[in-house]
CSV table of C-alpha atoms in Angstrom, one decimal:
chain,number,residue,atom,x,y,z
A,1,UNK,CA,43.3,-30.7,106.7
A,2,UNK,CA,45.4,-28.0,105.0
A,3,UNK,CA,42.5,-25.4,105.5
A,4,UNK,CA,42.8,-26.4,109.1
A,5,UNK,CA,46.2,-26.1,109.4
A,6,UNK,CA,46.0,-22.7,107.7
A,7,UNK,CA,43.4,-21.3,110.1
A,8,UNK,CA,45.5,-22.7,113.0
A,9,UNK,CA,48.6,-20.7,111.5
A,10,UNK,CA,46.7,-17.7,111.3
A,11,UNK,CA,45.2,-17.7,115.0
A,12,UNK,CA,48.6,-18.3,116.2
A,13,UNK,CA,50.1,-15.1,114.7
A,14,UNK,CA,50.0,-11.9,117.1
A,15,UNK,CA,47.4,-9.3,116.9
A,16,UNK,CA,47.7,-6.6,114.4
A,17,UNK,CA,47.2,-3.0,115.1
A,18,UNK,CA,44.8,-1.2,112.6
A,19,UNK,CA,45.0,2.3,112.0
A,20,UNK,CA,42.2,4.1,109.5
A,21,UNK,CA,43.5,7.1,108.0
A,22,UNK,CA,40.6,9.2,107.1
A,23,UNK,CA,39.4,12.9,106.1
A,24,UNK,CA,36.1,15.0,105.4
A,25,UNK,CA,37.3,16.1,102.4
A,26,UNK,CA,39.8,15.6,99.6
A,27,UNK,CA,42.6,17.0,98.8
A,28,UNK,CA,44.1,17.5,102.4
A,29,UNK,CA,46.9,15.1,101.8
A,30,UNK,CA,45.4,11.9,103.4
A,31,UNK,CA,47.1,9.6,101.2
A,32,UNK,CA,50.5,10.9,101.7
A,33,UNK,CA,49.9,10.8,105.2
A,34,UNK,CA,49.3,7.0,105.1
A,35,UNK,CA,52.1,6.2,102.8
A,36,UNK,CA,54.5,8.5,104.8
A,37,UNK,CA,53.3,6.8,107.9
A,38,UNK,CA,53.7,3.1,106.9
A,39,UNK,CA,57.1,3.8,105.3
A,40,UNK,CA,58.1,5.4,108.6
A,41,UNK,CA,57.0,2.8,110.7
A,42,UNK,CA,58.6,0.4,108.6
A,43,UNK,CA,61.7,2.3,109.1
A,44,UNK,CA,61.2,1.6,112.9
A,45,UNK,CA,61.5,-2.2,112.0
A,46,UNK,CA,57.8,-2.9,112.1
A,47,UNK,CA,56.0,-5.4,109.7
A,48,UNK,CA,53.6,-3.0,108.0
A,49,UNK,CA,51.0,-3.5,105.4
A,50,UNK,CA,49.3,-0.3,103.8
A,51,UNK,CA,45.9,-1.1,102.0
A,52,UNK,CA,44.5,1.3,99.7
A,53,UNK,CA,40.8,1.4,100.2
A,54,UNK,CA,39.7,4.1,98.0
A,55,UNK,CA,38.7,1.1,95.8
A,56,UNK,CA,37.6,2.7,92.6
A,57,UNK,CA,40.3,5.5,92.3
A,58,UNK,CA,43.8,3.8,93.5
A,59,UNK,CA,46.3,6.2,94.7
A,60,UNK,CA,48.8,4.5,96.8
A,61,UNK,CA,50.4,2.3,93.8
A,62,UNK,CA,50.6,5.8,91.7
A,63,UNK,CA,52.1,7.7,94.6
A,64,UNK,CA,54.8,5.0,95.1
A,65,UNK,CA,55.5,4.5,91.3
A,66,UNK,CA,54.4,0.7,91.7
A,67,UNK,CA,52.9,-1.2,88.7
A,68,UNK,CA,50.8,-4.1,90.3
A,69,UNK,CA,49.6,-6.9,87.9
A,70,UNK,CA,46.6,-7.5,90.1
A,71,UNK,CA,44.4,-5.3,92.4
A,72,UNK,CA,41.5,-5.6,95.0
A,73,UNK,CA,39.0,-6.0,92.0
A,74,UNK,CA,40.4,-9.2,91.0
A,75,UNK,CA,39.8,-10.1,95.0
A,76,UNK,CA,36.4,-9.0,94.8
A,77,UNK,CA,35.5,-10.7,91.6
A,78,UNK,CA,37.2,-14.1,93.0
A,79,UNK,CA,40.1,-14.1,90.4
A,80,UNK,CA,42.6,-14.4,92.9
A,81,UNK,CA,43.5,-14.3,96.7
A,82,UNK,CA,44.2,-11.4,98.8
A,83,UNK,CA,47.6,-12.6,99.2
A,84,UNK,CA,48.0,-12.7,95.6
A,85,UNK,CA,47.6,-8.9,95.2
A,86,UNK,CA,49.9,-8.0,97.9
A,87,UNK,CA,53.0,-6.3,96.6
A,88,UNK,CA,56.3,-5.0,98.1
A,89,UNK,CA,56.9,-1.4,98.4
A,90,UNK,CA,59.7,0.9,100.0
A,91,UNK,CA,61.5,-0.6,103.2
A,92,UNK,CA,59.8,-3.8,102.7
A,93,UNK,CA,55.9,-2.7,103.5
A,94,UNK,CA,53.2,-4.5,102.0
A,95,UNK,CA,51.0,-3.0,99.5
A,96,UNK,CA,47.3,-3.8,99.0
A,97,UNK,CA,46.6,-1.9,95.8
A,98,UNK,CA,43.0,-0.5,94.8
A,99,UNK,CA,41.8,-0.6,91.1
A,100,UNK,CA,41.4,2.3,89.3
A,101,UNK,CA,38.6,3.4,87.0
A,102,UNK,CA,36.4,0.6,87.8
A,103,UNK,CA,33.2,2.1,88.8
A,104,UNK,CA,31.8,-0.9,90.6
A,105,UNK,CA,34.7,-0.8,93.1
A,106,UNK,CA,33.6,2.6,94.3
A,107,UNK,CA,29.9,1.3,94.9
A,108,UNK,CA,30.3,-2.3,96.6
A,109,UNK,CA,27.4,-3.8,98.7
A,110,UNK,CA,27.8,-4.1,102.1
A,111,UNK,CA,28.6,-8.0,101.9
A,112,UNK,CA,31.3,-7.2,99.6
A,113,UNK,CA,33.0,-4.9,101.9
A,114,UNK,CA,32.3,-7.2,104.9
A,115,UNK,CA,33.9,-10.1,102.6
A,116,UNK,CA,36.8,-7.9,101.7
A,117,UNK,CA,37.4,-7.3,105.5
A,118,UNK,CA,37.1,-11.0,106.4
A,119,UNK,CA,39.7,-11.7,103.8
A,120,UNK,CA,42.4,-10.2,105.9
A,121,UNK,CA,41.7,-12.9,108.6
A,122,UNK,CA,43.3,-15.5,106.3
A,123,UNK,CA,46.5,-13.4,105.5
A,124,UNK,CA,49.6,-15.4,107.0
A,125,UNK,CA,52.0,-12.4,107.1
A,126,UNK,CA,53.6,-11.8,110.5
A,127,UNK,CA,52.2,-8.2,110.6
A,128,UNK,CA,52.4,-5.6,113.2
A,129,UNK,CA,50.5,-2.7,111.8
A,130,UNK,CA,47.8,-2.4,109.0
A,131,UNK,CA,47.4,1.4,107.7
A,132,UNK,CA,44.1,1.6,105.9
A,133,UNK,CA,43.8,4.9,103.2
A,134,UNK,CA,40.3,5.4,103.3
A,135,UNK,CA,38.3,7.2,100.8
A,136,UNK,CA,37.4,11.1,101.7
A,137,UNK,CA,34.2,11.9,102.6
A,138,UNK,CA,31.4,9.7,104.6
A,139,UNK,CA,30.5,6.9,102.0
A,140,UNK,CA,29.7,3.6,102.9
A,141,UNK,CA,33.2,2.3,102.1
A,142,UNK,CA,34.7,4.8,105.0
A,143,UNK,CA,32.2,3.7,107.3
A,144,UNK,CA,33.0,0.2,106.7
A,145,UNK,CA,36.7,0.4,107.1
A,146,UNK,CA,37.0,2.7,109.8
A,147,UNK,CA,34.5,0.7,112.0
A,148,UNK,CA,37.0,-2.4,111.4
A,149,UNK,CA,39.8,-0.4,112.6
A,150,UNK,CA,40.9,0.1,116.3
A,151,UNK,CA,42.4,3.5,115.5
A,152,UNK,CA,41.1,6.3,113.5
A,153,UNK,CA,43.4,9.3,112.3
A,154,UNK,CA,41.4,12.2,111.0
A,155,UNK,CA,43.6,14.5,108.7
A,156,UNK,CA,42.6,18.2,108.9
A,157,UNK,CA,44.2,21.5,107.1
A,158,UNK,CA,43.4,24.9,108.1
A,159,UNK,CA,40.7,25.5,105.7
A,160,UNK,CA,37.1,25.8,107.0
A,161,UNK,CA,35.8,23.1,104.3
A,162,UNK,CA,38.2,20.9,105.7
A,163,UNK,CA,37.4,21.5,109.3
A,164,UNK,CA,33.7,21.4,108.6
A,165,UNK,CA,33.8,18.1,106.7
A,166,UNK,CA,35.9,16.5,109.2
A,167,UNK,CA,33.7,17.5,111.8
A,168,UNK,CA,30.8,15.9,109.9
A,169,UNK,CA,32.9,12.5,109.6
A,170,UNK,CA,33.5,12.6,113.3
A,171,UNK,CA,29.9,12.9,113.8
A,172,UNK,CA,28.4,10.3,111.6
A,173,UNK,CA,30.9,7.8,112.8
A,174,UNK,CA,30.2,8.8,116.7
A,175,UNK,CA,26.5,9.0,116.5
A,176,UNK,CA,25.6,6.2,113.8
A,177,UNK,CA,28.4,3.8,114.4
A,178,UNK,CA,29.4,4.2,118.0
A,179,UNK,CA,33.1,5.3,117.3
A,180,UNK,CA,34.2,7.4,120.5
A,181,UNK,CA,37.6,7.9,119.9
A,182,UNK,CA,39.7,10.1,117.2
A,183,UNK,CA,43.1,11.1,116.6
A,184,UNK,CA,43.5,14.4,115.0
A,185,UNK,CA,46.4,15.1,112.5
A,186,UNK,CA,46.9,18.6,111.5
A,187,UNK,CA,48.5,18.5,107.7
A,188,UNK,CA,50.4,21.3,105.8
A,189,UNK,CA,50.5,23.8,108.5
A,190,UNK,CA,53.3,26.5,109.2
A,191,UNK,CA,54.3,25.2,112.5
A,192,UNK,CA,53.5,23.0,115.4
A,193,UNK,CA,51.7,26.0,117.0
A,194,UNK,CA,49.5,26.4,114.0
A,195,UNK,CA,48.9,22.6,114.2
A,196,UNK,CA,48.1,22.6,118.1
A,197,UNK,CA,45.8,25.5,117.5
A,198,UNK,CA,43.9,23.5,114.8
A,199,UNK,CA,43.4,20.7,117.1
A,200,UNK,CA,42.0,23.0,119.6
A,201,UNK,CA,39.4,24.4,117.2
A,202,UNK,CA,38.2,20.8,116.6
A,203,UNK,CA,38.3,19.6,120.1
A,204,UNK,CA,36.2,22.6,121.1
A,205,UNK,CA,33.4,22.1,118.5
A,206,UNK,CA,33.3,18.2,119.2
A,207,UNK,CA,33.4,18.7,122.8
A,208,UNK,CA,30.2,21.0,122.5
A,209,UNK,CA,28.0,19.0,120.3
A,210,UNK,CA,29.5,15.3,120.2
A,211,UNK,CA,30.3,12.8,122.9
A,212,UNK,CA,33.7,11.7,121.6
A,213,UNK,CA,37.2,11.8,122.9
A,214,UNK,CA,39.9,13.6,120.8
A,215,UNK,CA,43.8,13.2,120.9
A,216,UNK,CA,46.1,15.5,119.2
A,217,UNK,CA,48.2,13.0,117.1
A,218,UNK,CA,50.7,15.7,115.8
A,219,UNK,CA,51.3,17.9,112.8
A,220,UNK,CA,53.0,18.0,109.5
A,221,UNK,CA,54.5,21.3,108.1
A,222,UNK,CA,54.0,22.6,104.7
A,223,UNK,CA,57.2,21.6,103.0
A,224,UNK,CA,58.3,21.9,99.2
A,225,UNK,CA,60.5,18.5,99.5
A,226,UNK,CA,56.9,16.9,99.7
A,227,UNK,CA,55.9,18.1,96.5
A,228,UNK,CA,59.1,16.7,95.0
A,229,UNK,CA,58.7,13.4,96.7
A,230,UNK,CA,55.4,13.2,95.2
A,231,UNK,CA,56.7,14.0,91.6
A,232,UNK,CA,59.7,11.4,92.1
A,233,UNK,CA,56.8,8.9,93.1
A,234,UNK,CA,58.3,8.1,96.9
A,235,UNK,CA,57.7,8.7,100.0
A,236,UNK,CA,59.3,12.0,101.3
A,237,UNK,CA,60.4,10.2,104.9
A,238,UNK,CA,62.8,7.9,102.6
A,239,UNK,CA,63.5,10.6,100.0
A,240,UNK,CA,64.1,13.3,102.1
A,241,UNK,CA,64.4,12.0,105.8
A,242,UNK,CA,66.0,15.2,107.1
A,243,UNK,CA,63.1,17.5,105.8
A,244,UNK,CA,60.4,19.4,108.0
A,245,UNK,CA,58.1,16.7,106.6
A,246,UNK,CA,60.2,13.8,107.0
A,247,UNK,CA,61.3,14.7,110.6
A,248,UNK,CA,57.4,15.1,111.5
A,249,UNK,CA,56.3,11.8,110.0
A,250,UNK,CA,59.3,9.9,111.8
A,251,UNK,CA,57.7,11.8,115.2
A,252,UNK,CA,54.2,10.5,114.2
A,253,UNK,CA,55.6,7.0,113.6
A,254,UNK,CA,57.1,6.8,117.1
A,255,UNK,CA,53.6,7.8,118.4
A,256,UNK,CA,51.8,5.4,116.5
A,257,UNK,CA,54.2,2.7,117.2
A,258,UNK,CA,53.4,3.4,121.1
A,259,UNK,CA,49.6,3.1,120.8
A,260,UNK,CA,48.5,0.2,122.8
A,261,UNK,CA,47.6,-2.9,120.5
A,262,UNK,CA,44.0,-3.9,121.3
A,263,UNK,CA,43.2,-7.7,121.9
A,264,UNK,CA,40.0,-9.1,121.9
A,265,UNK,CA,37.0,-8.2,119.4
A,266,UNK,CA,34.8,-5.1,119.9
A,267,UNK,CA,31.8,-7.3,118.9
A,268,UNK,CA,31.5,-6.0,115.2
A,269,UNK,CA,33.4,-6.9,112.0
A,270,UNK,CA,37.0,-6.0,112.2
A,271,UNK,CA,40.3,-6.5,110.5
A,272,UNK,CA,42.5,-9.5,111.4
A,273,UNK,CA,39.3,-10.7,113.9
A,274,UNK,CA,40.7,-14.2,114.0
A,275,UNK,CA,44.1,-13.0,115.6
A,276,UNK,CA,42.4,-10.8,118.2
A,277,UNK,CA,39.8,-13.3,119.6
A,278,UNK,CA,43.0,-15.8,119.9
A,279,UNK,CA,45.1,-13.5,121.0
A,280,UNK,CA,45.7,-13.4,125.0
A,281,UNK,CA,45.3,-9.9,126.6
A,282,UNK,CA,48.6,-8.5,127.9
A,283,UNK,CA,48.7,-8.6,132.0
A,284,UNK,CA,47.4,-5.2,133.3
A,285,UNK,CA,46.2,-3.7,129.9
A,286,UNK,CA,42.7,-2.1,130.1
A,287,UNK,CA,41.5,-1.0,126.7
A,288,UNK,CA,38.3,1.4,126.5
A,289,UNK,CA,36.1,2.3,123.3
């Protein structure tokens, strides 16, 4: 009876907008984007969860100066529930910390990935948004978590390797996993014009060779205050909200907050699927893959 009541409570909760933040290569500032987008959304009054999906090389807790007692490795091993690993971060965000230096966590089986994704449907927190900070590259981890999200933000820098690897990521996700819509975020650029130009390059290449839809999500400028925030183990949007990067992340949060919320399952494994399949679709809302 208790389990049935628990499932009913989960199904009665509103659907959660799930955004995967990905990049073709490491070192482009993906985790910084995930952290600051989560904190900026919380600053708008949203209930936000941030999942560190780089399961074997945890970064989010280090970046925020958190010291989790347990992490996702304990969930995988059956030592605790997902509820028990969630810790509080800045502005009240709910952080799901990954493990660090545990090789098995970087090489989970498809069944283990699926089990972890399904575990989110049992969370009873009244959430609005889940931000998933995926590992860099095109590993099985990245494929699993981006497929399970409704929106995918691809972070790119104005470097040939970043552009090439971002294209490779989009290619694999579109051709092998039928993901057809992506948001491109230009990071560490001089200004908005450079960010727009970077997006146009990506859109031109993808439009020529791939059947995908790309949207320009925005740009984050190079900002020395961002490095200072990292050194202080905090979010730039909280420590230096008036700086160039802080203002940019608040703009990005506004854009993310106005993305339509998907209702109804798309037919494959998704985060918070119980909430999706039980939620009535808003009148007049059309959702296209």
